[in-house]
Coordinates of C-alpha atoms in Angstrom, one line a residue:
Chain Q
M1 CA 14.4 27.5 -40.9
S2 CA 16.4 26.6 -37.8
L3 CA 13.5 27.3 -35.4
F4 CA 11.2 24.8 -37.0
N5 CA 13.9 22.3 -37.8
D6 CA 15.2 22.3 -34.3
L7 CA 11.8 22.3 -32.7
A8 CA 10.7 19.4 -34.9
G9 CA 13.8 17.5 -33.9
Y10 CA 13.3 18.1 -30.2
W11 CA 9.7 17.2 -30.4
L12 CA 10.4 13.9 -32.3
D13 CA 13.0 13.0 -29.6
G14 CA 10.4 13.7 -26.9
A15 CA 7.7 11.7 -28.7
V16 CA 10.0 8.7 -29.1
R17 CA 10.9 9.0 -25.4
T18 CA 7.3 9.2 -24.3
L19 CA 6.3 6.3 -26.5
D20 CA 9.2 4.3 -25.2
A21 CA 8.1 5.0 -21.6
I22 CA 4.5 4.1 -22.4
G23 CA 5.6 0.9 -24.0
R24 CA 7.7 0.0 -21.0
G25 CA 4.8 0.9 -18.7
F26 CA 2.6 -1.8 -20.4
G27 CA 5.2 -4.4 -19.4
S28 CA 7.0 -4.7 -16.1
Q29 CA 10.3 -3.1 -17.3
V30 CA 11.6 0.0 -15.6
S31 CA 14.0 2.4 -17.4
A32 CA 17.7 2.2 -16.5
D33 CA 18.9 5.0 -14.2
P34 CA 21.7 7.3 -15.5
P35 CA 25.1 6.7 -13.8
P36 CA 25.0 8.0 -10.2
V37 CA 26.6 11.4 -9.6
T38 CA 27.5 10.5 -6.0
P39 CA 28.9 7.0 -5.3
Y40 CA 27.0 4.8 -2.9
E41 CA 26.8 1.3 -1.6
V42 CA 23.6 -0.7 -1.0
I43 CA 23.7 -1.8 2.6
Y44 CA 20.3 -3.5 2.9
E45 CA 17.8 -5.1 0.6
G46 CA 14.5 -6.6 1.7
G47 CA 10.8 -6.4 0.7
K48 CA 10.6 -3.7 -1.8
V49 CA 13.5 -1.6 -0.5
S50 CA 17.0 -1.2 -1.6
L51 CA 18.8 1.0 0.9
R52 CA 21.7 3.2 -0.4
H53 CA 24.4 4.6 1.7
Y54 CA 26.2 7.8 0.6
R55 CA 29.2 8.4 2.8
A56 CA 30.2 12.0 3.8
R57 CA 33.8 12.9 3.4
N58 CA 33.8 15.3 6.4
R59 CA 31.0 14.1 8.6
I60 CA 30.1 16.6 11.3
H61 CA 26.6 15.7 12.3
A62 CA 25.7 12.7 14.5
T63 CA 22.3 11.8 13.2
P64 CA 22.1 10.4 9.6
I65 CA 19.5 11.4 7.2
V66 CA 17.2 8.9 5.6
L67 CA 15.8 10.2 2.3
V68 CA 12.4 8.6 1.5
Y69 CA 11.6 9.1 -2.1
A70 CA 8.2 8.7 -3.8
L71 CA 7.0 5.3 -5.1
I72 CA 6.0 6.4 -8.6
K73 CA 9.3 7.5 -10.2
R74 CA 13.0 6.7 -9.9
P75 CA 14.9 8.5 -7.2
F76 CA 17.8 9.8 -9.3
I77 CA 16.2 13.2 -9.4
L78 CA 17.7 13.7 -5.9
D79 CA 21.2 13.1 -7.3
L80 CA 20.9 14.4 -10.9
Q81 CA 24.0 16.4 -11.8
P82 CA 27.1 17.6 -10.0
G83 CA 26.0 20.9 -8.4
K84 CA 22.3 20.0 -8.8
S85 CA 22.1 17.2 -6.3
V86 CA 20.3 17.2 -3.0
V87 CA 22.4 14.2 -1.9
E88 CA 25.6 16.1 -2.7
S89 CA 24.4 19.2 -0.9
L90 CA 23.6 17.2 2.3
L91 CA 26.9 15.3 2.2
K92 CA 28.8 18.6 1.8
Q93 CA 27.1 19.9 4.8
G94 CA 28.5 17.0 6.8
F95 CA 25.5 14.6 7.0
E96 CA 25.7 10.9 6.5
V97 CA 23.0 10.2 3.9
Y98 CA 20.9 7.1 3.2
M99 CA 18.3 6.8 0.5
I100 CA 15.5 4.4 0.0
D101 CA 15.3 3.2 -3.5
W102 CA 11.9 1.5 -3.9
I103 CA 12.0 -1.7 -5.9
P104 CA 9.2 -1.6 -8.5
P105 CA 6.3 -3.9 -7.6
T106 CA 5.3 -6.9 -9.7
R107 CA 1.8 -8.2 -10.1
A108 CA 2.4 -10.5 -7.1
D109 CA 2.8 -7.3 -5.0
A110 CA -0.6 -6.0 -5.8
S111 CA -1.8 -6.5 -2.2
R112 CA 0.9 -4.2 -0.7
G113 CA -0.5 -1.2 0.9
F114 CA 0.7 1.5 3.3
D115 CA 1.0 -1.2 6.0
A116 CA 3.6 -3.2 3.9
Y117 CA 5.5 -0.1 2.8
V118 CA 5.5 1.8 6.1
N119 CA 5.4 -0.9 8.8
Q120 CA 7.6 -3.4 7.0
D121 CA 9.8 -1.8 4.4
L122 CA 10.4 1.6 5.8
A123 CA 10.6 0.3 9.3
N124 CA 13.2 -2.3 8.3
A125 CA 15.3 0.3 6.4
V126 CA 15.3 2.7 9.3
R127 CA 16.3 -0.2 11.6
A128 CA 19.2 -1.1 9.2
V129 CA 20.4 2.5 9.4
R130 CA 20.2 2.6 13.2
I131 CA 22.3 -0.6 13.3
A132 CA 24.8 0.6 10.7
E133 CA 25.2 4.0 12.4
N134 CA 24.8 2.8 16.0
V135 CA 22.2 5.4 16.7
E136 CA 18.8 5.3 18.4
Q137 CA 17.2 7.8 16.0
V138 CA 17.5 9.1 12.5
N139 CA 16.4 12.2 10.6
V140 CA 13.7 11.3 8.1
L141 CA 13.4 13.5 5.0
G142 CA 10.5 12.6 2.6
Y143 CA 9.7 14.0 -0.8
C144 CA 6.1 14.2 -2.2
F145 CA 4.6 10.7 -1.8
G146 CA 7.7 9.8 0.2
A147 CA 6.9 12.6 2.6
L148 CA 3.5 11.1 3.1
L149 CA 5.1 7.7 3.9
S150 CA 7.6 9.5 6.2
L151 CA 4.8 11.3 8.1
I152 CA 2.9 8.1 8.6
Y153 CA 6.0 6.2 9.7
T154 CA 6.8 9.0 12.2
A155 CA 3.3 8.9 13.6
L156 CA 3.5 5.1 14.1
H157 CA 7.2 4.7 15.1
R158 CA 8.0 8.1 16.7
E159 CA 10.7 6.6 18.9
N160 CA 13.0 6.1 15.9
V161 CA 12.7 9.6 14.4
K162 CA 14.8 12.5 15.7
N163 CA 13.7 15.1 13.2
L164 CA 11.2 15.0 10.3
V165 CA 11.5 17.0 7.1
T166 CA 8.6 16.9 4.6
L167 CA 9.0 18.3 1.2
A168 CA 6.0 19.0 -1.0
I169 CA 3.7 16.7 0.9
P170 CA 0.2 16.1 -0.5
F171 CA -1.4 16.3 3.0
D172 CA -4.7 18.2 3.1
M173 CA -6.5 16.9 0.0
G174 CA -9.5 19.0 0.9
V175 CA -7.7 21.7 -0.9
R176 CA -8.9 21.4 -4.4
E177 CA -7.1 24.2 -6.1
L178 CA -5.5 22.3 -8.9
P179 CA -7.9 21.8 -11.9
I180 CA -6.7 18.3 -12.5
Y181 CA -8.2 17.3 -9.1
N182 CA -11.6 18.0 -10.6
L183 CA -11.0 15.3 -13.1
M184 CA -9.8 12.9 -10.5
D185 CA -12.9 13.6 -8.4
R186 CA -15.0 12.3 -11.2
V187 CA -13.2 9.0 -11.4
D188 CA -15.1 7.0 -8.9
D189 CA -14.0 4.1 -6.7
G190 CA -15.4 1.6 -9.2
A191 CA -12.9 2.8 -11.8
I192 CA -10.0 2.5 -9.3
E193 CA -11.2 -1.1 -8.5
L194 CA -11.3 -1.8 -12.2
I195 CA -7.7 -0.6 -12.7
T196 CA -6.5 -3.0 -10.0
K197 CA -8.7 -5.8 -11.3
I198 CA -7.3 -5.5 -14.8
Y199 CA -3.7 -4.7 -14.1
G200 CA -3.1 -5.7 -10.4
N201 CA -1.2 -2.5 -9.9
C202 CA -1.6 0.9 -11.2
P203 CA 0.5 0.6 -14.4
A204 CA 3.4 2.9 -15.1
W205 CA 1.9 4.3 -18.3
M206 CA -1.1 5.5 -16.3
V207 CA 1.2 7.2 -13.8
N208 CA 2.9 8.9 -16.8
L209 CA -0.4 9.9 -18.2
G210 CA -1.4 11.5 -14.9
F211 CA 1.7 13.6 -14.9
T212 CA 1.3 14.6 -18.5
A213 CA -2.3 15.6 -18.0
M214 CA -1.3 18.0 -15.2
S215 CA 0.2 20.4 -17.7
P216 CA -0.6 19.3 -21.3
V217 CA 0.6 22.4 -23.0
H218 CA 4.0 22.2 -21.4
H219 CA 4.4 18.5 -22.2
A220 CA 3.0 18.8 -25.7
F221 CA 5.4 21.4 -27.0
D222 CA 6.2 24.3 -24.6
K223 CA 9.1 22.4 -23.0
Y224 CA 10.7 21.9 -26.5
V225 CA 10.3 25.6 -27.2
G226 CA 12.0 26.2 -23.9
L227 CA 14.9 23.9 -25.0
Y228 CA 15.2 25.8 -28.2
R229 CA 15.3 29.2 -26.4
N230 CA 17.8 28.0 -23.9
A231 CA 19.9 25.7 -26.1
Q232 CA 22.9 28.1 -25.9
R233 CA 22.8 28.2 -22.1
D234 CA 25.7 26.2 -20.7
G235 CA 24.5 22.7 -19.5
Y236 CA 20.8 23.3 -20.3
A237 CA 20.5 20.7 -23.0
E238 CA 22.2 18.1 -20.8
M239 CA 20.0 18.9 -17.9
F240 CA 16.9 18.8 -20.1
D241 CA 17.9 15.3 -21.3
L242 CA 18.4 14.1 -17.7
F243 CA 15.1 15.6 -16.6
E244 CA 13.2 14.1 -19.4
R245 CA 14.7 10.7 -18.6
W246 CA 13.4 11.1 -15.1
M247 CA 10.0 12.3 -16.3
S248 CA 9.7 9.0 -18.2
S249 CA 11.0 6.8 -15.4
D250 CA 7.6 5.9 -14.1
V251 CA 7.1 3.0 -11.8
P252 CA 3.9 1.1 -11.3
L253 CA 2.1 1.7 -8.0
A254 CA 1.2 -1.4 -6.0
G255 CA -2.6 -2.1 -6.2
Q256 CA -3.5 -1.8 -2.5
I257 CA -1.5 1.4 -1.9
F258 CA -3.0 2.9 -5.1
R259 CA -6.5 2.2 -3.7
E260 CA -5.7 3.6 -0.3
M261 CA -4.0 6.7 -1.8
T262 CA -6.7 7.6 -4.3
G263 CA -9.7 6.5 -2.1
D264 CA -8.8 7.2 1.5
I265 CA -6.3 10.0 1.2
F266 CA -7.1 11.8 -2.1
K267 CA -10.9 11.5 -2.2
R268 CA -11.9 11.2 1.4
N269 CA -9.0 13.1 2.9
L270 CA -8.9 10.7 5.9
L271 CA -5.2 11.4 6.9
A272 CA -5.9 15.1 7.4
K273 CA -9.1 14.3 9.2
G274 CA -7.3 12.0 11.5
E275 CA -9.3 9.0 10.4
F276 CA -6.7 7.1 8.4
K277 CA -5.7 3.6 9.5
V278 CA -2.6 1.7 8.6
G279 CA -2.5 -2.0 9.5
G280 CA -5.6 -1.5 11.6
R281 CA -3.9 1.2 13.7
P282 CA -5.1 4.8 13.5
V283 CA -2.6 7.3 12.2
D284 CA -2.7 9.9 14.9
L285 CA -0.7 12.9 13.8
R286 CA -0.5 14.2 17.4
E287 CA 2.0 11.3 17.9
V288 CA 4.4 13.2 15.7
T289 CA 6.2 14.9 18.5
C290 CA 9.7 15.3 17.0
P291 CA 10.7 18.6 15.4
L292 CA 9.0 19.1 12.0
L293 CA 10.2 21.1 9.1
N294 CA 7.6 21.3 6.3
I295 CA 9.0 22.6 3.0
V296 CA 6.5 24.1 0.7
A297 CA 7.2 24.9 -3.0
E298 CA 5.3 28.1 -3.6
L299 CA 4.9 27.4 -7.4
D300 CA 4.1 23.7 -7.0
D301 CA 1.7 22.6 -9.7
V302 CA 1.7 18.9 -8.7
V303 CA 1.0 19.3 -5.0
H304 CA -0.8 22.6 -4.3
P305 CA 1.0 24.6 -1.6
G306 CA -2.3 24.9 0.1
S307 CA -2.5 21.2 0.7
S308 CA 1.0 21.1 2.4
L309 CA 0.8 24.3 4.5
P310 CA -1.7 23.0 7.1
L311 CA 0.5 20.0 8.2
P312 CA 2.4 21.7 11.2
R313 CA -1.0 22.6 12.8
K314 CA -2.0 19.0 12.9
V315 CA 1.1 17.4 14.5
G316 CA 1.9 17.1 18.2
S317 CA 5.4 18.7 17.8
A318 CA 6.2 21.9 19.8
D319 CA 9.0 22.6 17.3
R320 CA 7.4 22.9 13.9
L321 CA 8.0 25.2 11.0
N322 CA 6.8 25.8 7.4
L323 CA 9.6 26.8 5.1
T324 CA 8.3 28.2 1.8
F325 CA 10.5 28.6 -1.2
P326 CA 9.7 30.2 -4.5
T327 CA 10.1 27.2 -6.7
G328 CA 8.1 24.4 -8.3
H329 CA 7.6 20.8 -7.4
I330 CA 10.7 19.5 -9.1
G331 CA 12.6 22.7 -8.8
A332 CA 12.7 22.1 -5.0
A333 CA 15.0 19.2 -5.8
V334 CA 17.0 20.3 -8.8
S335 CA 16.9 24.1 -9.3
A336 CA 20.1 26.0 -8.8
G337 CA 18.3 28.4 -6.4
A338 CA 17.1 25.6 -4.2
I339 CA 20.5 23.9 -4.1
R340 CA 22.2 27.2 -3.3
K341 CA 19.7 28.7 -0.8
M342 CA 17.1 26.2 0.4
W343 CA 19.0 23.0 1.1
P344 CA 21.6 24.9 3.2
Q345 CA 18.7 26.2 5.3
V346 CA 17.4 22.6 5.7
G347 CA 20.9 21.4 6.7
E348 CA 21.1 24.3 9.2
W349 CA 17.8 23.5 10.7
L350 CA 18.8 19.8 11.1
A351 CA 22.2 20.7 12.5
D352 CA 20.6 23.0 15.2
R353 CA 18.6 20.0 16.4
D354 CA 21.4 17.5 16.2
H355 CA 23.7 18.3 19.1
Q356 CA 22.0 15.9 21.5
G357 CA 22.9 13.0 19.3
W358 CA 26.6 13.3 20.0
D359 CA 26.1 11.9 23.5
N360 CA 25.2 8.5 22.3
W361 CA 26.9 8.5 19.0
K362 CA 29.9 6.3 18.3
N363 CA 31.6 7.1 15.1
P364 CA 31.6 3.9 13.1
V365 CA 34.7 5.0 11.1
K366 CA 36.6 5.6 14.3
N367 CA 35.5 2.3 15.7
A368 CA 36.7 0.6 12.6
D369 CA 40.1 2.1 13.1
Chain C
M1 CA -19.9 42.6 -13.1
S2 CA -16.7 42.1 -11.2
A3 CA -14.0 44.8 -11.7
K4 CA -11.3 42.2 -11.5
Q5 CA -10.6 40.5 -14.8
S6 CA -10.4 36.7 -14.9
P7 CA -7.0 35.2 -15.6
I8 CA -8.1 34.0 -19.1
A9 CA -9.4 37.5 -20.0
D10 CA -6.2 39.0 -18.7
D11 CA -4.1 36.6 -20.8
L12 CA -6.2 37.2 -23.8
A13 CA -5.7 41.0 -23.4
K14 CA -2.0 40.5 -23.1
L15 CA -1.9 38.3 -26.2
F16 CA -3.8 40.9 -28.2
E17 CA -1.6 43.7 -26.9
V18 CA 1.6 41.9 -28.0
A19 CA 0.2 40.6 -31.3
W20 CA -1.4 43.9 -32.4
I21 CA 0.9 46.5 -30.9
D22 CA 4.3 45.3 -29.8
L23 CA 5.0 43.0 -32.7
P24 CA 3.9 45.4 -35.5
V25 CA 5.8 48.3 -33.8
A26 CA 8.9 46.2 -33.5
A27 CA 8.6 45.1 -37.2
A28 CA 8.0 48.6 -38.4
K29 CA 11.1 49.8 -36.4
R30 CA 13.1 47.0 -38.0
L31 CA 11.9 48.0 -41.5
F32 CA 12.1 51.8 -41.3
A33 CA 14.4 52.7 -38.5
N34 CA 16.9 49.9 -39.5
E35 CA 17.0 48.6 -36.0
D36 CA 18.3 45.1 -35.4
E37 CA 15.9 42.1 -35.3
G38 CA 16.4 41.6 -31.5
A39 CA 13.3 43.7 -30.8
V40 CA 11.2 41.7 -33.2
R41 CA 12.4 38.4 -31.7
E42 CA 11.7 39.6 -28.2
A43 CA 8.2 40.7 -29.2
G44 CA 7.7 37.4 -30.9
W45 CA 8.6 35.4 -27.8
K46 CA 6.4 37.7 -25.7
A47 CA 3.5 36.9 -27.9
Y48 CA 4.4 33.2 -27.6
D49 CA 4.5 33.3 -23.8
A50 CA 1.2 35.1 -23.7
W51 CA -0.3 32.4 -26.0
V52 CA 1.1 29.6 -23.8
R53 CA -0.4 31.2 -20.7
L54 CA -3.7 31.4 -22.5
A55 CA -3.5 27.8 -23.6
N56 CA -2.7 26.7 -20.0
D57 CA -5.6 28.7 -18.6
A58 CA -7.9 27.2 -21.2
A59 CA -6.7 23.7 -20.4
N60 CA -7.3 24.4 -16.7
R61 CA -10.7 25.7 -17.4
V62 CA -11.6 22.6 -19.3
Y63 CA -10.4 20.4 -16.4
A64 CA -12.3 22.6 -13.9
N65 CA -15.5 22.3 -15.9
P66 CA -17.8 19.8 -14.2
A67 CA -19.4 18.6 -17.4
F68 CA -16.0 17.8 -18.9
G69 CA -15.0 16.1 -15.6
T70 CA -18.2 14.0 -15.7
V71 CA -17.7 13.0 -19.3
A72 CA -14.0 12.2 -18.8
G73 CA -14.6 10.3 -15.6
R74 CA -17.3 8.2 -17.3
G75 CA -15.1 7.8 -20.4
I76 CA -12.2 6.5 -18.3
E77 CA -14.6 4.0 -16.5
G78 CA -16.1 3.0 -19.8
V79 CA -12.7 2.3 -21.4
L80 CA -11.7 0.3 -18.3
R81 CA -14.9 -1.8 -18.5
V82 CA -14.3 -2.5 -22.2
Q83 CA -10.7 -3.4 -21.4
R84 CA -11.8 -5.7 -18.6
V85 CA -14.3 -7.5 -20.8
G86 CA -11.7 -7.7 -23.5
A87 CA -9.2 -9.2 -21.1
A88 CA -11.8 -11.7 -19.9
V89 CA -12.8 -12.6 -23.5
A90 CA -9.1 -13.0 -24.4
S91 CA -8.5 -15.1 -21.4
A92 CA -11.5 -17.3 -22.2
I93 CA -10.6 -17.7 -25.8
F94 CA -6.9 -18.0 -25.5
G95 CA -6.9 -19.7 -22.1
N96 CA -9.5 -22.4 -22.6
L97 CA -11.3 -22.4 -25.9
W98 CA -8.2 -22.0 -28.1
P99 CA -6.5 -25.1 -26.8
A100 CA -9.8 -27.0 -26.8
I101 CA -10.1 -26.6 -30.6
G102 CA -6.6 -27.8 -30.9
L103 CA -4.8 -24.5 -31.5
P104 CA -1.6 -23.9 -29.6
T105 CA -1.1 -21.1 -27.1
A106 CA 1.7 -18.6 -27.2
T107 CA 3.5 -20.5 -24.4
E108 CA 3.1 -23.8 -26.3
L109 CA 4.4 -22.1 -29.5
Q110 CA 7.4 -20.8 -27.6
A111 CA 8.1 -24.2 -26.1
L112 CA 7.8 -25.7 -29.6
R113 CA 10.1 -23.1 -31.0
A114 CA 12.6 -23.9 -28.2
D115 CA 12.2 -27.6 -29.1
V116 CA 12.8 -27.0 -32.8
K117 CA 15.8 -24.9 -32.0
A118 CA 17.2 -27.7 -29.7
L119 CA 16.5 -30.3 -32.5
R120 CA 18.3 -28.1 -35.0
E121 CA 21.2 -27.9 -32.7
E122 CA 21.2 -31.7 -32.2
L123 CA 20.9 -32.2 -35.9
R124 CA 23.8 -29.9 -36.6
T125 CA 25.9 -31.7 -34.0
A126 CA 24.9 -35.0 -35.4
R127 CA 25.8 -33.9 -39.0
I128 CA 29.2 -32.7 -37.8
E129 CA 29.7 -36.0 -36.0
A130 CA 28.5 -37.9 -39.0
S131 CA 30.7 -36.1 -41.4
E132 CA 33.7 -36.5 -39.0
D133 CA 32.8 -40.3 -38.8
Q134 CA 32.6 -40.5 -42.6
T135 CA 35.9 -38.8 -43.0
A136 CA 37.4 -41.2 -40.4
K137 CA 35.7 -44.1 -42.2
D138 CA 36.9 -43.0 -45.6
G139 CA 40.4 -42.6 -44.2
Y140 CA 40.2 -46.1 -42.6
A141 CA 38.8 -47.6 -45.7
A142 CA 41.5 -46.0 -47.8
A143 CA 44.2 -47.2 -45.5
R144 CA 42.7 -50.7 -45.4
G145 CA 42.4 -50.7 -49.2
A146 CA 46.0 -49.9 -49.6
E147 CA 46.9 -52.5 -47.0
A148 CA 44.7 -55.0 -48.8
E149 CA 46.3 -54.2 -52.1
N150 CA 49.7 -54.7 -50.6
A151 CA 48.6 -57.9 -49.0
A152 CA 47.3 -59.2 -52.3
A153 CA 50.5 -58.3 -53.9
A154 CA 52.3 -60.1 -51.1
V155 CA 50.2 -63.3 -51.7
I156 CA 50.9 -63.2 -55.3
W157 CA 54.5 -62.6 -54.6
N158 CA 54.7 -65.6 -52.3
G159 CA 54.1 -67.7 -55.3
F160 CA 51.3 -69.6 -53.7
K161 CA 49.4 -71.8 -56.2
P162 CA 46.3 -73.7 -55.2
E163 CA 46.6 -77.5 -55.7
R164 CA 44.7 -78.8 -58.7
K165 CA 41.6 -80.7 -57.8
R166 CA 42.2 -84.4 -58.0
P167 CA 39.7 -86.4 -60.1
A168 CA 37.8 -89.1 -58.3
R169 CA 39.4 -92.4 -58.5
E170 CA 37.5 -94.9 -60.4
G171 CA 36.7 -98.2 -58.7
K172 CA 37.1 -96.9 -55.2
K173 CA 35.2 -98.9 -52.7
S174 CA 35.8 -97.2 -49.5
V175 CA 33.5 -94.3 -48.5
A176 CA 34.7 -91.5 -46.5
L177 CA 32.4 -91.0 -43.5

């Protein structure tokens, strides 16, 4: 019986992959990334940041884009496959792209919170881009947790941000539509403290468990059935492998930022209420005065659309927009539809707001000549 | 009672519809009307999709249940507390008590293994050196032996004969000092 044989094979592969990820998560190892689709060079390394530079062949926009990825998985999902790569799409549209590759924290980094990640690492990375590009401001584009970091950075360092794009941002955590949130609500602050006391950081296997618990039926077998049903589709199996590799590329979350994220942002919703502080400074979202594009994935089952949608109402920008797209949390980055339709819209929105940059911009390539 | 069905009831109704109507009809058509198995397969996948939706809804209902949330929350905390106590006990035993009763720690064992490995290496090197020395010595001795044999032959060849011991002279008065 091919159905059962194939399914059993797929399921075993998946089980081995998951066990491997969990095993790695108990230690401090992080899985190796697949070879990059788009070539890049690392132009800066410091703190917990490694800054990648992807060079556009035909650059037509002055302001570079800094992609801020989440802290809990590896960023190769943004450059997964030729034709299914956000980086590739933005480069083709003539943007110079930089991406923040977060270096996984060790136990010695347990005290790193939003202050260290935003005011040190992200600030240093943006500074490195400004120096490299000889520009005053950059476009910041954050994805999921990275969008949260980008928003906080923009509120605290607005002078450096020309345009802000947030994608699937977990902003208003008062929206408790996802059932898994109920479970999280019941885990009290004492348990969070215990996790950081035992492990220092939130271990990678726990991050993995959290993702798996969000859709247990899918992860237990439905995805393998999906693979069986689509195995004949061109490139599906390869994409499935890459995607699974990303799903098991969990990274530990530094202890302090884990406490702040779960306690202050998730449980008490302090950011949306305007009461969140980073490094002793209140994060006032009215300080976000640059144009804001807030992308919401309508079928998102990791960050409920309802928790992203209220963001534009809370910022001080006059130019603010919600862009909703019928895709899921990950689909926003890798689905063919998003690459074909959504990302060109994002590029267009950025391009429309880029013209002022040309006055001050000196093309570094031309200068080099 | 609300006129609108809950998602779980809706999914259940769909599953029943597919399992009890679509699937048997497709199977009967395949059997009697000699239609291809595509329709049966399609009905099968439809049933599977309905079942998955139902399972997802059920899982979501379980998560949304406050009693489950409370039990799971307490369970997680309990497991963490046990783990913390376990870590503390392990640290006390393996960190302090273990060495105190003279048993080595993992680090010490590793160091010991490294030492043994280094000693083995030294021994192997020494053996090689010794065997090379022995070979050299053997070669030297063999060469010297051959030389000595030749030398002895040369002595004999020279025709040297030691002088016969003279007997003491009788009546000798002088004494050699």
